[in-house]
Amino acid sequence: MTYTHILVTIDQGVGLITLNRPKVLNALNTELIEELVNALEKMDRDESVRVFVITGNERAFAAGADIGEMANETAIQMLLKDQFAVWDRIAHVSKPIIAAVSGFVLGGGCELMMSCDMVIASESTKIGQPEIKLGVMPGAGGTQRLAHAVGKVKAMEMLLTGEPITASEALRYGLINRVVPIEVYLDEALKLARQIASQPPIAVQMIKKAVHKAVGHGLDEGIAYERNCFYLLFASEDQTEGMQAFMNKRKPNFTGR
């Protein structure tokens, strides 16, 4: 299958998916996510693939969602479109997914990273959920997975200020597995993937399911609540102001309406 926004290769049991919208810092539009999920599901059925690696480029894993795609939507339009439903399918991929991240890992990029099972990050990585600065909030699991990963108080700080943390901070809070020099972050992720690919595949998949059971209790309900809150915010004037200010490269003026 030919993809427009991702690159896919398979080697030594590892399915490598590269986000490929470099001109917009790999902003996650609907088409890219659809392609990503379709590629994961297709390779999940392929017995020659045992582990996945998702990466971007040195400058950005993904700098967020494609704001232009949603800036003018209403709350009802967002609710009916339910653009994040496709993200739920990532959690049903049976094989381990490793994120190899560098540079900007923001908004939807952070949510995609947290949807993966392990993370290798370069020293240049900046991780955050800046949606508050646009008058909205995370809608693809960010509030839930971040709180599960780093704890309530740090999650609150990151979500309510919108400020990113460094790779070393993310490592300290258990959000990522390891930090390596930028020159080798993808190589390190592939090395880890090949190590896991050499293990018995059925046991690997059962372990993944068991760990998800351990950490995912109540996650589905929380994500559903988060998503409804996200869509409801599109009825606010602050959402319109925040996204228009972002697109026009100016400071927003939030009024609380």
mmCIF file with all atom_site columns, C-alpha atoms in Angstrom, residues 236-239 241 252-257:
data_model
loop_
_atom_site.group_PDB
_atom_site.id
_atom_site.type_symbol
_atom_site.label_atom_id
_atom_site.label_alt_id
_atom_site.label_comp_id
_atom_site.label_asym_id
_atom_site.label_entity_id
_atom_site.label_seq_id
_atom_site.pdbx_PDB_ins_code
_atom_site.Cartn_x
_atom_site.Cartn_y
_atom_site.Cartn_z
_atom_site.occupancy
_atom_site.B_iso_or_equiv
_atom_site.pdbx_formal_charge
_atom_site.auth_seq_id
_atom_site.auth_comp_id
_atom_site.auth_asym_id
_atom_site.auth_atom_id
_atom_site.pdbx_PDB_model_num
ATOM 1  C CA . SER A 1 236 ? -16.327 28.413 23.713 1.00 0.00 ? 236 SER A CA 1
ATOM 2  C CA . GLU A 1 237 ? -15.127 31.751 22.395 1.00 0.00 ? 237 GLU A CA 1
ATOM 3  C CA . ASP A 1 238 ? -11.720 31.030 23.925 1.00 0.00 ? 238 ASP A CA 1
ATOM 4  C CA . GLN A 1 239 ? -11.249 28.027 21.613 1.00 0.00 ? 239 GLN A CA 1
ATOM 5  C CA . GLU A 1 241 ? -9.641  32.934 19.844 1.00 0.00 ? 241 GLU A CA 1
ATOM 6  C CA . PRO A 1 252 ? -4.431  35.150 22.262 1.00 0.00 ? 252 PRO A CA 1
ATOM 7  C CA . ASN A 1 253 ? -6.787  37.215 24.420 1.00 0.00 ? 253 ASN A CA 1
ATOM 8  C CA . PHE A 1 254 ? -8.831  34.791 26.511 1.00 0.00 ? 254 PHE A CA 1
ATOM 9  C CA . THR A 1 255 ? -12.037 36.091 28.096 1.00 0.00 ? 255 THR A CA 1
ATOM 10 C CA . GLY A 1 256 ? -13.436 33.011 29.811 1.00 0.00 ? 256 GLY A CA 1
ATOM 11 C CA . ARG A 1 257 ? -16.422 32.727 27.478 1.00 0.00 ? 257 ARG A CA 1
#
